[in-house]
PDB file of C-alpha atoms in Angstrom:
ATOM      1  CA  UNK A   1       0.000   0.000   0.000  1.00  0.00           C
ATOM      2  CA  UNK A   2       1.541   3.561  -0.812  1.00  0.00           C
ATOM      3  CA  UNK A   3       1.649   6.199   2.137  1.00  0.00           C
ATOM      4  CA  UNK A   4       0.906   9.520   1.073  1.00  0.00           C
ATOM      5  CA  UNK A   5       2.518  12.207   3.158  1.00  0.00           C
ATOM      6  CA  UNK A   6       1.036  15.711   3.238  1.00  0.00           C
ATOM      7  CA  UNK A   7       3.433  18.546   3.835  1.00  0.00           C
ATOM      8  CA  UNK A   8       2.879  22.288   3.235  1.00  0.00           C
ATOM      9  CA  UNK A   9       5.620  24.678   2.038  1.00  0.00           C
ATOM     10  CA  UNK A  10       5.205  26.366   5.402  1.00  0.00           C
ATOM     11  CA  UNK A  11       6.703  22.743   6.999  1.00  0.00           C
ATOM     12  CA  UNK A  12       9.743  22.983   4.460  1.00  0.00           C
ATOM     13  CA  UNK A  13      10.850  26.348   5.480  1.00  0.00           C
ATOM     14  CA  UNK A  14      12.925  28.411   2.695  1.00  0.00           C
ATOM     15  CA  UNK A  15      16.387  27.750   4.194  1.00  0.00           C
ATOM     16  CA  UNK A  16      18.461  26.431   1.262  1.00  0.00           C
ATOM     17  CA  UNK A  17      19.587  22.729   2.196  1.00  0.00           C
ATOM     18  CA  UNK A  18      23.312  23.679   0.900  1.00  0.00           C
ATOM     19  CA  UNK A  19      26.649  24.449   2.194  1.00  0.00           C
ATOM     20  CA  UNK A  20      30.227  25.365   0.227  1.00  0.00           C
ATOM     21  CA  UNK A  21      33.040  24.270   1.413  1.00  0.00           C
ATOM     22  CA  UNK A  22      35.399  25.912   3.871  1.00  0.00           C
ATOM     23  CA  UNK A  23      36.619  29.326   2.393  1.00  0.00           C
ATOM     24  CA  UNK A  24      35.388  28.728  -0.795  1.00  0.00           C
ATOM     25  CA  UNK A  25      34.231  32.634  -1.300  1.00  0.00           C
ATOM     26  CA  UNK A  26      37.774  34.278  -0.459  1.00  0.00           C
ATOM     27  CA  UNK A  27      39.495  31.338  -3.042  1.00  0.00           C
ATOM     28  CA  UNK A  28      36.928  32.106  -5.542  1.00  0.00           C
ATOM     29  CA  UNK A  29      37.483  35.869  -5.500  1.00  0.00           C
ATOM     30  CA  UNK A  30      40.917  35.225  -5.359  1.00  0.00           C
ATOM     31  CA  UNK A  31      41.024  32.777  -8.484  1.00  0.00           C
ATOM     32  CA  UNK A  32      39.134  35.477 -10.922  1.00  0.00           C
ATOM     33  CA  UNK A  33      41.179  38.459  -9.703  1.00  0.00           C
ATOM     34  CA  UNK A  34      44.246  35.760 -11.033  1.00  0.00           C
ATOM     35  CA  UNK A  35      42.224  35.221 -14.299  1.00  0.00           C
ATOM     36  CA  UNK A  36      41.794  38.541 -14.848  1.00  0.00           C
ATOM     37  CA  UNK A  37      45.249  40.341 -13.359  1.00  0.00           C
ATOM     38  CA  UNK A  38      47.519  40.805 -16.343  1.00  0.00           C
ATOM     39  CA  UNK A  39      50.163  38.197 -16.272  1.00  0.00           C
ATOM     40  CA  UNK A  40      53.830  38.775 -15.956  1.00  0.00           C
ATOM     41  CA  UNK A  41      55.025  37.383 -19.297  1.00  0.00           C
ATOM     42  CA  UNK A  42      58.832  35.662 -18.321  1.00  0.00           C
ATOM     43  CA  UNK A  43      61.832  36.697 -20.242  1.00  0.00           C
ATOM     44  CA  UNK A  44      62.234  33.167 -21.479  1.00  0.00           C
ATOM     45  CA  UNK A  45      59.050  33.367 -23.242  1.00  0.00           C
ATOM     46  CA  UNK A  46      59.802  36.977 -24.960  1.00  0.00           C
ATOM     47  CA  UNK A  47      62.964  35.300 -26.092  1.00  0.00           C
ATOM     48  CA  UNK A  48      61.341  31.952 -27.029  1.00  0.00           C
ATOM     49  CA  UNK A  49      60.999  33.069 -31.310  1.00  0.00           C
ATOM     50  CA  UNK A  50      64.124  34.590 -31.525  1.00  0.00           C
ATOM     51  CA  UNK A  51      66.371  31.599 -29.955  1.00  0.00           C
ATOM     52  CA  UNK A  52      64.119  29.394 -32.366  1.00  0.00           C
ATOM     53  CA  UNK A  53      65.350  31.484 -35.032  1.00  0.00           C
ATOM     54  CA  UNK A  54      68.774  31.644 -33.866  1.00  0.00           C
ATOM     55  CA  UNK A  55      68.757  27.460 -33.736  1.00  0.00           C
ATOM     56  CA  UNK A  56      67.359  27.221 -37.115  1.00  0.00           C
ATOM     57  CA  UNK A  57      70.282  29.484 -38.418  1.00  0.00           C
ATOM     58  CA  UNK A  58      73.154  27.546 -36.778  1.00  0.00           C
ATOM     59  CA  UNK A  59      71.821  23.992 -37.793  1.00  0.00           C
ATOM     60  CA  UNK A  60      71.814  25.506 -41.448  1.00  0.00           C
ATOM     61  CA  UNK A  61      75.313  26.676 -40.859  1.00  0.00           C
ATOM     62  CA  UNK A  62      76.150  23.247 -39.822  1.00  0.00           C
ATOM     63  CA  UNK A  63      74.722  21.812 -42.758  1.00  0.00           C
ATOM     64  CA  UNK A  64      76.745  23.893 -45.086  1.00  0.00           C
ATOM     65  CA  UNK A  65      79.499  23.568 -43.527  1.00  0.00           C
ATOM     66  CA  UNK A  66      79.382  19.669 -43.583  1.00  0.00           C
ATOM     67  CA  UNK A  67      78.307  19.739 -47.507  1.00  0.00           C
ATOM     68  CA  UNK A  68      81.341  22.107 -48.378  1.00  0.00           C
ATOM     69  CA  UNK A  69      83.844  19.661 -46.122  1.00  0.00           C
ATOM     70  CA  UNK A  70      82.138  16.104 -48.281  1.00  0.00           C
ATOM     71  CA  UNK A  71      82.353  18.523 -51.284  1.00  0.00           C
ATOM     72  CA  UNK A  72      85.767  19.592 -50.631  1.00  0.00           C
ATOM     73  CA  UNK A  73      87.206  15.872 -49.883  1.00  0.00           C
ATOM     74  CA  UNK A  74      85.740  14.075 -52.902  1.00  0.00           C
ATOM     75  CA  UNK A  75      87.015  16.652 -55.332  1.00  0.00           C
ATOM     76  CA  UNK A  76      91.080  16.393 -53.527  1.00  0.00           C
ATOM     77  CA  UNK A  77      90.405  13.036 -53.866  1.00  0.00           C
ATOM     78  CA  UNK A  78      89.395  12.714 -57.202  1.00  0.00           C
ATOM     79  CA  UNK A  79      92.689  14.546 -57.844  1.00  0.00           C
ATOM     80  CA  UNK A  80      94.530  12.186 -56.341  1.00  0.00           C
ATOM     81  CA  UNK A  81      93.675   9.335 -58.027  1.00  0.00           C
ATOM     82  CA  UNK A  82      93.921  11.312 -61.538  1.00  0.00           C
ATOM     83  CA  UNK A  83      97.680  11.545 -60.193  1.00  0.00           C
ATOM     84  CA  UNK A  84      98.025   8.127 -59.226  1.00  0.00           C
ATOM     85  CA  UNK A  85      97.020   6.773 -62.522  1.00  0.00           C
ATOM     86  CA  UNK A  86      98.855   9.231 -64.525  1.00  0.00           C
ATOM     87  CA  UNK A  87     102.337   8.411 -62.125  1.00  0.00           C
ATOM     88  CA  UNK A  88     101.381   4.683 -63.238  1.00  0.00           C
ATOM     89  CA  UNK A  89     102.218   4.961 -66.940  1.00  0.00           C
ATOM     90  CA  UNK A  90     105.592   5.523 -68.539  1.00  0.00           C
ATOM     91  CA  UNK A  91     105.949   8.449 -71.139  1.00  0.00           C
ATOM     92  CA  UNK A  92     105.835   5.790 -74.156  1.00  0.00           C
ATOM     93  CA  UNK A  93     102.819   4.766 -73.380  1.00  0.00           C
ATOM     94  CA  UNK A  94     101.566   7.642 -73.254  1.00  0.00           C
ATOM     95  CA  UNK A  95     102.815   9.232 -76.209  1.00  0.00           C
ATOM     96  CA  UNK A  96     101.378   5.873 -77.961  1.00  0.00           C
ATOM     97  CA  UNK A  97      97.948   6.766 -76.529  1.00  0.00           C
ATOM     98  CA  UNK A  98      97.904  10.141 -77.789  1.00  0.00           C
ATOM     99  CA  UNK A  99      99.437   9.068 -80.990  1.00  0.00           C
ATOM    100  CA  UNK A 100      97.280   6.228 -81.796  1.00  0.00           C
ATOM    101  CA  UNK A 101      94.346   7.746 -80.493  1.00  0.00           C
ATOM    102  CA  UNK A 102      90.636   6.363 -81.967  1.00  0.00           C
ATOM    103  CA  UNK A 103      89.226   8.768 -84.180  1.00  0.00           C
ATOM    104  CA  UNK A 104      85.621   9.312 -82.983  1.00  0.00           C
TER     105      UNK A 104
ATOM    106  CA  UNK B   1      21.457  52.797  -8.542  1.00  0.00           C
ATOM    107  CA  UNK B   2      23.160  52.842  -4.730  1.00  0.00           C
ATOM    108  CA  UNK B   3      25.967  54.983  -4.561  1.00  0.00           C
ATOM    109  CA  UNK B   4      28.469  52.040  -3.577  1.00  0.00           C
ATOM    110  CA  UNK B   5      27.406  50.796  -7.376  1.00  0.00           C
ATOM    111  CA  UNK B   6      27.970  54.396  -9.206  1.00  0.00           C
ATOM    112  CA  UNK B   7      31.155  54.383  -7.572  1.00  0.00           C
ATOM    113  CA  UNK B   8      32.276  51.388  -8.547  1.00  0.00           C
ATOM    114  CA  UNK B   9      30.771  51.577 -12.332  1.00  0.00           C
ATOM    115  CA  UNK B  10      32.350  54.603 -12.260  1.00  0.00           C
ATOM    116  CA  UNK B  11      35.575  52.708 -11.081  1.00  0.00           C
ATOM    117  CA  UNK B  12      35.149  50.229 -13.507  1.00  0.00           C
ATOM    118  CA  UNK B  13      34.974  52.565 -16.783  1.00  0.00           C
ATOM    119  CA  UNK B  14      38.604  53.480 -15.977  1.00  0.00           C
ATOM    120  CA  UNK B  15      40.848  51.509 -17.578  1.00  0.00           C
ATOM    121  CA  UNK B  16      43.490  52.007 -14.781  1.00  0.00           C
ATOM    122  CA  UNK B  17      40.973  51.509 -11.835  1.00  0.00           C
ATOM    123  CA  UNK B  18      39.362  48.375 -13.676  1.00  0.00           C
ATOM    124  CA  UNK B  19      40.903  45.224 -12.635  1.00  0.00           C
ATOM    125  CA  UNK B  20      40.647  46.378  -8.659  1.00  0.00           C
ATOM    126  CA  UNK B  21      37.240  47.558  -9.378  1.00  0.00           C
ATOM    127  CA  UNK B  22      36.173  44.527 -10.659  1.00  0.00           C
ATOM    128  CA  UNK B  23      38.241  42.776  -7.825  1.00  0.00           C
ATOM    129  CA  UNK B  24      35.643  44.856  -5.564  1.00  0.00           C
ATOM    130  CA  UNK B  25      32.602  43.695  -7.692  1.00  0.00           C
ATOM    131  CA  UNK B  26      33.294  39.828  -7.167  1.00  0.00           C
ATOM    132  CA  UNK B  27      33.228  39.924  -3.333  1.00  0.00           C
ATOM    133  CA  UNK B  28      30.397  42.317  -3.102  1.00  0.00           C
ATOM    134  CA  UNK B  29      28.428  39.864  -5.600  1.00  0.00           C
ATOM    135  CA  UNK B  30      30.034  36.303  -4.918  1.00  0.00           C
ATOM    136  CA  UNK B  31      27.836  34.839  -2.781  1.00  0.00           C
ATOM    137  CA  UNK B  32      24.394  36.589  -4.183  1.00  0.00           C
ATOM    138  CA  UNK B  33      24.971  35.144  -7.275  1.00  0.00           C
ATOM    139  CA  UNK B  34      26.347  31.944  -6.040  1.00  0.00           C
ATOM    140  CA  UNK B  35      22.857  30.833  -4.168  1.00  0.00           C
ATOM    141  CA  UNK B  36      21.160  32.486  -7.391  1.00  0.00           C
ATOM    142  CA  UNK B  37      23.162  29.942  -9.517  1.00  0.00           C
ATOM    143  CA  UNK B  38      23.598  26.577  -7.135  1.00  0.00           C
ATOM    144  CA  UNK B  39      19.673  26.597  -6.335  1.00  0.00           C
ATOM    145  CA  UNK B  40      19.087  25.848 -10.258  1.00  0.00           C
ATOM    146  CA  UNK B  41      22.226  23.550 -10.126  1.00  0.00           C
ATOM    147  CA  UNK B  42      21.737  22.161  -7.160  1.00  0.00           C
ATOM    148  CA  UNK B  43      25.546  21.020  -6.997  1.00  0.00           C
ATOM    149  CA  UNK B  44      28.537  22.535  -5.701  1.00  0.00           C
ATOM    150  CA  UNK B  45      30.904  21.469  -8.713  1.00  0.00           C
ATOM    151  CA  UNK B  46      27.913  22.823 -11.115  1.00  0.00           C
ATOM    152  CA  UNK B  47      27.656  26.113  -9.372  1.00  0.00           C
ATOM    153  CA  UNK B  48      31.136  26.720  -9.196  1.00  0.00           C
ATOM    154  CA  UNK B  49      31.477  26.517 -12.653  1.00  0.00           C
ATOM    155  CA  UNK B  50      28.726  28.622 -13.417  1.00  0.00           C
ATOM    156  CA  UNK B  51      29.794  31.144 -11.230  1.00  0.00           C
ATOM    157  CA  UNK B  52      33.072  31.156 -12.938  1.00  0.00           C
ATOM    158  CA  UNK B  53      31.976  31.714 -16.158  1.00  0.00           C
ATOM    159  CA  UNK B  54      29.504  34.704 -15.058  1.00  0.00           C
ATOM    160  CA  UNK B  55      32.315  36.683 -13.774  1.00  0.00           C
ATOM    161  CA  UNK B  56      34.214  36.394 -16.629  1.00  0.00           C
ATOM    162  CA  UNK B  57      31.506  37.315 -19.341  1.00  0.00           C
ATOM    163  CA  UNK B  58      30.875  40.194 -16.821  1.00  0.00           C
ATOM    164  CA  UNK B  59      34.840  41.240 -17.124  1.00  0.00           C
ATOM    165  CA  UNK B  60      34.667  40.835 -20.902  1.00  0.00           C
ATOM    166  CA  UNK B  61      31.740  42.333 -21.380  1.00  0.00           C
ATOM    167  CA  UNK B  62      32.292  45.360 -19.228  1.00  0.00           C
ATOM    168  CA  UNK B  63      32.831  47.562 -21.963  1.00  0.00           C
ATOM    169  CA  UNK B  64      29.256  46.646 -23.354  1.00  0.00           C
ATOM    170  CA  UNK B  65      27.974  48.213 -19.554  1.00  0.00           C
ATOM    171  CA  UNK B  66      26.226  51.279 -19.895  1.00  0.00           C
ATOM    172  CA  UNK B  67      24.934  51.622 -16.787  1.00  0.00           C
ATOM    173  CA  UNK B  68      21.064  51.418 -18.437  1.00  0.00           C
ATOM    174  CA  UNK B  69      20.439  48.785 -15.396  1.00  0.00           C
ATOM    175  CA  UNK B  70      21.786  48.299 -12.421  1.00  0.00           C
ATOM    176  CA  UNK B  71      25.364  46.513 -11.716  1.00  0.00           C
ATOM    177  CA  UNK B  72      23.061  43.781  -9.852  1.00  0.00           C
ATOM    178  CA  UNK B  73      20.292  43.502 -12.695  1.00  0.00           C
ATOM    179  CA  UNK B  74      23.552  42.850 -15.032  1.00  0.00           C
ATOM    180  CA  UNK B  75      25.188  40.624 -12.934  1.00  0.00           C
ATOM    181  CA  UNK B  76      21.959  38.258 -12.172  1.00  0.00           C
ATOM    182  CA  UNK B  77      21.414  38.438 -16.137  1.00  0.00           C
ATOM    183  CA  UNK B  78      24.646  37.125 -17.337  1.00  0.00           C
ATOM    184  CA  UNK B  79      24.089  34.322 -14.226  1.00  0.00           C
ATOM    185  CA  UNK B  80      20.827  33.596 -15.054  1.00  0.00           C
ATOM    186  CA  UNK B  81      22.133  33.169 -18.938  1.00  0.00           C
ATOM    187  CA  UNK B  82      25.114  31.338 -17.994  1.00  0.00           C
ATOM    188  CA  UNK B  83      22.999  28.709 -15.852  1.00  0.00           C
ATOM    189  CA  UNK B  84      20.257  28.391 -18.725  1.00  0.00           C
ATOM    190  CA  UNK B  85      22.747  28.041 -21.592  1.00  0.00           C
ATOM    191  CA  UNK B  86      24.595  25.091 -18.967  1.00  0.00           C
ATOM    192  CA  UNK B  87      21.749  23.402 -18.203  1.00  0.00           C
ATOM    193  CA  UNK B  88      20.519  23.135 -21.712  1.00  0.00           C
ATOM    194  CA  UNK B  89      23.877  21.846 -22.411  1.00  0.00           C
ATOM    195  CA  UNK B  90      23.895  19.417 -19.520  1.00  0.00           C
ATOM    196  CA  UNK B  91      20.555  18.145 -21.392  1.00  0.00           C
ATOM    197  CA  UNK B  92      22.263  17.570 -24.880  1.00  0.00           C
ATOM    198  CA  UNK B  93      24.674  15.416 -23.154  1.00  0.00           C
ATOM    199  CA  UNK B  94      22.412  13.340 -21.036  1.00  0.00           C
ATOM    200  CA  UNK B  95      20.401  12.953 -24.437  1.00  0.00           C
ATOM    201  CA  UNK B  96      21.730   9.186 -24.655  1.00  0.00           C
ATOM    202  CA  UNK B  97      21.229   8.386 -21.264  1.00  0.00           C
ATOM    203  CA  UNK B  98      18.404   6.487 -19.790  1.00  0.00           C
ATOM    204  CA  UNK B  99      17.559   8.693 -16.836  1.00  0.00           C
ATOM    205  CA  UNK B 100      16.572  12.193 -17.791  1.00  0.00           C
ATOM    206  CA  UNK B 101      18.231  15.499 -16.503  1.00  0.00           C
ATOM    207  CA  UNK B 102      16.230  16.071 -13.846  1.00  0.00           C
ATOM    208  CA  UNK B 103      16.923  12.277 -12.430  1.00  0.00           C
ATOM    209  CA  UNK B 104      20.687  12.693 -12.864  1.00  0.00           C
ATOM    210  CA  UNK B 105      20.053  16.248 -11.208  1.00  0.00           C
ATOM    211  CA  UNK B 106      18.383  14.347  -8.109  1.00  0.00           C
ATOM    212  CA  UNK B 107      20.801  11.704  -8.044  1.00  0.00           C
ATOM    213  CA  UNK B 108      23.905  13.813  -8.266  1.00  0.00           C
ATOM    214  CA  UNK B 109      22.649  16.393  -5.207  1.00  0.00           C
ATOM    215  CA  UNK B 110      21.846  13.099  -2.871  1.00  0.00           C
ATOM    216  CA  UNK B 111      25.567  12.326  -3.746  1.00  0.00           C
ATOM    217  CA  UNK B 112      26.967  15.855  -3.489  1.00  0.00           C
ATOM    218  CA  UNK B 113      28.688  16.526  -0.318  1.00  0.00           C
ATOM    219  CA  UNK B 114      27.669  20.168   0.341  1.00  0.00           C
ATOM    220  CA  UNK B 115      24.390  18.951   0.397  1.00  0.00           C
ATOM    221  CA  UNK B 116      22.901  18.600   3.821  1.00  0.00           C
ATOM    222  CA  UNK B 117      19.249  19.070   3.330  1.00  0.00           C
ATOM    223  CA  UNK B 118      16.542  16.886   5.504  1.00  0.00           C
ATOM    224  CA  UNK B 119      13.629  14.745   4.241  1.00  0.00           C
ATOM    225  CA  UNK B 120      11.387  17.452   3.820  1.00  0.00           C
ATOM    226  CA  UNK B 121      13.855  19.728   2.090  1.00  0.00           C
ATOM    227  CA  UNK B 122      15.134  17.002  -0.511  1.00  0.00           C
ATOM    228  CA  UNK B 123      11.377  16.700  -1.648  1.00  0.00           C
ATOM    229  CA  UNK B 124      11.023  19.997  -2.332  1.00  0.00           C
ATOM    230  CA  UNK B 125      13.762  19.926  -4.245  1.00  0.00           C
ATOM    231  CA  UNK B 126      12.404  17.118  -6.172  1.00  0.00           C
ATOM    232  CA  UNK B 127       9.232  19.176  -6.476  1.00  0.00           C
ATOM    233  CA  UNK B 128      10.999  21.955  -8.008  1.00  0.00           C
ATOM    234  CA  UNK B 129      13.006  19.577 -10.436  1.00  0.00           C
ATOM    235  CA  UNK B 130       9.211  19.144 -11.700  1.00  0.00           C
ATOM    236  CA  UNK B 131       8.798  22.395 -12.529  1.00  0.00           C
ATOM    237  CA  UNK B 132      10.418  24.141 -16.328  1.00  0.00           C
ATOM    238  CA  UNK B 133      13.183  25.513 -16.077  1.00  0.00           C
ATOM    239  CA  UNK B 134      12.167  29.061 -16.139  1.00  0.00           C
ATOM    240  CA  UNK B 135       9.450  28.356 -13.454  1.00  0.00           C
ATOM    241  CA  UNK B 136      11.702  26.823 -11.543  1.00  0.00           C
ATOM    242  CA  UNK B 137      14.119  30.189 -11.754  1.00  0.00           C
ATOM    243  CA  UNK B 138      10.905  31.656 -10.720  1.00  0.00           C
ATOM    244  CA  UNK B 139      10.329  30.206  -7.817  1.00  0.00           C
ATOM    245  CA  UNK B 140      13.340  30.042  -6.529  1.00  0.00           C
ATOM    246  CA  UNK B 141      14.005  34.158  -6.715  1.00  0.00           C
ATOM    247  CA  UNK B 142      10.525  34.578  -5.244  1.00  0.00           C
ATOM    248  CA  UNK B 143      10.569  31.294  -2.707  1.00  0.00           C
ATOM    249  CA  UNK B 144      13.948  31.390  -1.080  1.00  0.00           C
ATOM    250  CA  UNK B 145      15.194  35.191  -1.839  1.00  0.00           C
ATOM    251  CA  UNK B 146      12.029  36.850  -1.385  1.00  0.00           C
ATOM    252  CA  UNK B 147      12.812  39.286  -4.512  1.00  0.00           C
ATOM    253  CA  UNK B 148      10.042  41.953  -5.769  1.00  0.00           C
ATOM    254  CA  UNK B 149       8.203  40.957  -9.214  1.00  0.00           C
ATOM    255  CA  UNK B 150       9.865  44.620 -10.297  1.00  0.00           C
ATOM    256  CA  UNK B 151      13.587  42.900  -9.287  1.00  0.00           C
ATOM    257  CA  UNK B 152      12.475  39.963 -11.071  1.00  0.00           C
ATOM    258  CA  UNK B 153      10.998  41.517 -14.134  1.00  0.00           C
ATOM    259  CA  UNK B 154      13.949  43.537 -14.533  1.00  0.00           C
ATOM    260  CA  UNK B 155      16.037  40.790 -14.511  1.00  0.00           C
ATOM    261  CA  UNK B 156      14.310  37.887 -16.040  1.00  0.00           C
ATOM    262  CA  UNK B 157      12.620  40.425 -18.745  1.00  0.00           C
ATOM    263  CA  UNK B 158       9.095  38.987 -18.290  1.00  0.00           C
ATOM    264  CA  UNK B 159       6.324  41.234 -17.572  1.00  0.00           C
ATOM    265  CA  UNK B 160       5.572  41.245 -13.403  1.00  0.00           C
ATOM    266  CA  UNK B 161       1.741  40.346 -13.605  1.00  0.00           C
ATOM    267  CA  UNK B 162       3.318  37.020 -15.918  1.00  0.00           C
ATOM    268  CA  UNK B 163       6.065  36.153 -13.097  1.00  0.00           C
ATOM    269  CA  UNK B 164       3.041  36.693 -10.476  1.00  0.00           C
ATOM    270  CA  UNK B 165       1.384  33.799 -12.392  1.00  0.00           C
ATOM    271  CA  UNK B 166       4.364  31.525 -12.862  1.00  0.00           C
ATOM    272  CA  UNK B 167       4.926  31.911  -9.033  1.00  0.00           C
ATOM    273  CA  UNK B 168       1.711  30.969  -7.958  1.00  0.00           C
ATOM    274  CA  UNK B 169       1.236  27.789 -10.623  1.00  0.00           C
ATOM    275  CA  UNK B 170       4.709  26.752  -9.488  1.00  0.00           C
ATOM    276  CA  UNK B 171       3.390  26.877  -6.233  1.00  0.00           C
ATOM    277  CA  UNK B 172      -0.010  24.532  -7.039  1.00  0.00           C
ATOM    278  CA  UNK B 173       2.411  22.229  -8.726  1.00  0.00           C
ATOM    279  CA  UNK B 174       4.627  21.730  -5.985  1.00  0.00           C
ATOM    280  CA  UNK B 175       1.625  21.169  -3.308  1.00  0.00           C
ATOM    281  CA  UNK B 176       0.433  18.859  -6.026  1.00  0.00           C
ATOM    282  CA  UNK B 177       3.308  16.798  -6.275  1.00  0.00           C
ATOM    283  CA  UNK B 178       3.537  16.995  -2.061  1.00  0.00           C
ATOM    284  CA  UNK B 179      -0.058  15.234  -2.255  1.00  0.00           C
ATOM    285  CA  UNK B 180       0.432  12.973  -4.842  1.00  0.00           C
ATOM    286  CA  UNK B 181       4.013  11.900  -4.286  1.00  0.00           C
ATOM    287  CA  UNK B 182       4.300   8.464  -2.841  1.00  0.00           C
ATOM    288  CA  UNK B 183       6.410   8.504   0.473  1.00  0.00           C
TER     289      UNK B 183
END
């Protein structure tokens, strides 16, 4: 069987059956006054584009610089070995290369 | 308009006086709008957030502040927006779910800490979780803050003789539901 229970507004009352918890109004009002204060922007972040720039140009420098060196070493050693071949044949042979040489 | 308000609207205008104006504004209004917002709600969590949001709308809206209302009329406004446009939001979510808002509503404030309500005053919440939600902001400003139909019109931009109605069906409703509700 279902019990009906009759209350009037008068028995509730109109005190609110909540609570906050302790100091909740003085962190609140501190919270928004740090949401809205102007922040104090740190050096390191001012300086955070221009030492990405400054990274971007010394990698590039490093990169050149390692090209030119590979660049630089295959062409002395290409030299080299034109030397070493050349220091390989005797002058007749040479002057029977040139003399004999195919026509193309 | 008080004068503690024209001084601080006045305050607040002034780009250099702003930010401690404002600072000013949330612990004169805090805990107003706080009850305002946590009675539709009904959780601490919820209200916090709420309350949150107002005050910043308020702060980046300021500039849009005339002074054609009062800083209060303003203030409950962007609340009473704020908790609207969460709730209906809070409904989209709890679209899939099998319980409806007003169940997970109940169910969350039973499990809500800062909730410390009797009996009686849980079913009267429940009663009011009956109500729409605009009745329900209703009777709350006229039930449990005791505000004028002039404070309310102003704020909730319905006519006074219209909120005067809404209060007093709200009020046959929840006696309704008081009869009718099995114990």
């Amino acid at each position: 069987m279902k019990n009906k229970m009759n209350i009037s507004l008068d028995e509730v009352g109109t005190e609110l059956p909540f609570k906050v918890p302790e100091n909740y109004f003085e962190q609140l009002a501190l919270q928004i006054e740090t949401q809205i204060t102007p922040q104090h922007v740190a050096m390191t972040k001012l300086m955070k584009p221009w030492m990405y720039m400054a990274a971007m140009f010394v990698g590039v420098l490093i990169l050149a610089q390692v090209f030119y060196t590979v660049y630089n070493n295959n062409v002395k050693k290409s030299d080299r070995y034109e030397s070493y071949v050349l220091s390989q044949v005797d002058e007749s042979s040479l002057m029977d290369y040139y003399v004999n040489e195919p026509s193309k | 308009m008080n004068q503690k308000d024209l001084d601080l609207q006045n305050q607040l205008s002034q780009p250099k006086l702003r930010t401690s104006a404002f600072t000013i504004l949330v612990r004169e209004y805090q805990e107003r709008l706080y009850w305002h917002i946590r009675k539709m709600v009904l959780t601490h969590d919820d209200a916090n957030d709420v309350l949150q949001n107002t005050f910043l709308k308020a702060w980046n809206g300021l500039d849009g502040f005339r002074g054609e209302s009062q800083l209060s009329t303003w203030l409950y406004k962007i609340a009473t927006n704020e908790t609207l446009t969460f709730l209906a939001n809070k409904r989209i979510r709890s679209i899939n779910s099998i319980d409806d808002l007003e169940d997970i509503m109940l169910q969350n404030l039973q499990a809500d800490t800062y909730f410390n309500g009797n009996e009686l005053q849980l079913r009267l919440q429940k009663a009011i979780l009956t109500l729409p939600e605009k009745q329900r902001l209703v009777f709350n400003m006229k039930y449990f803050d005791d505000l004028t139909y002039d404070q309310m019109e102003q704020i909730l931009g319905t006519t006074a003789g219209a909120l005067k109605a809404s209060y007093h069906h709200a009020v046959k409703k929840i006696e309704h539901f008081f009869e009718n509700e099995d114990n």
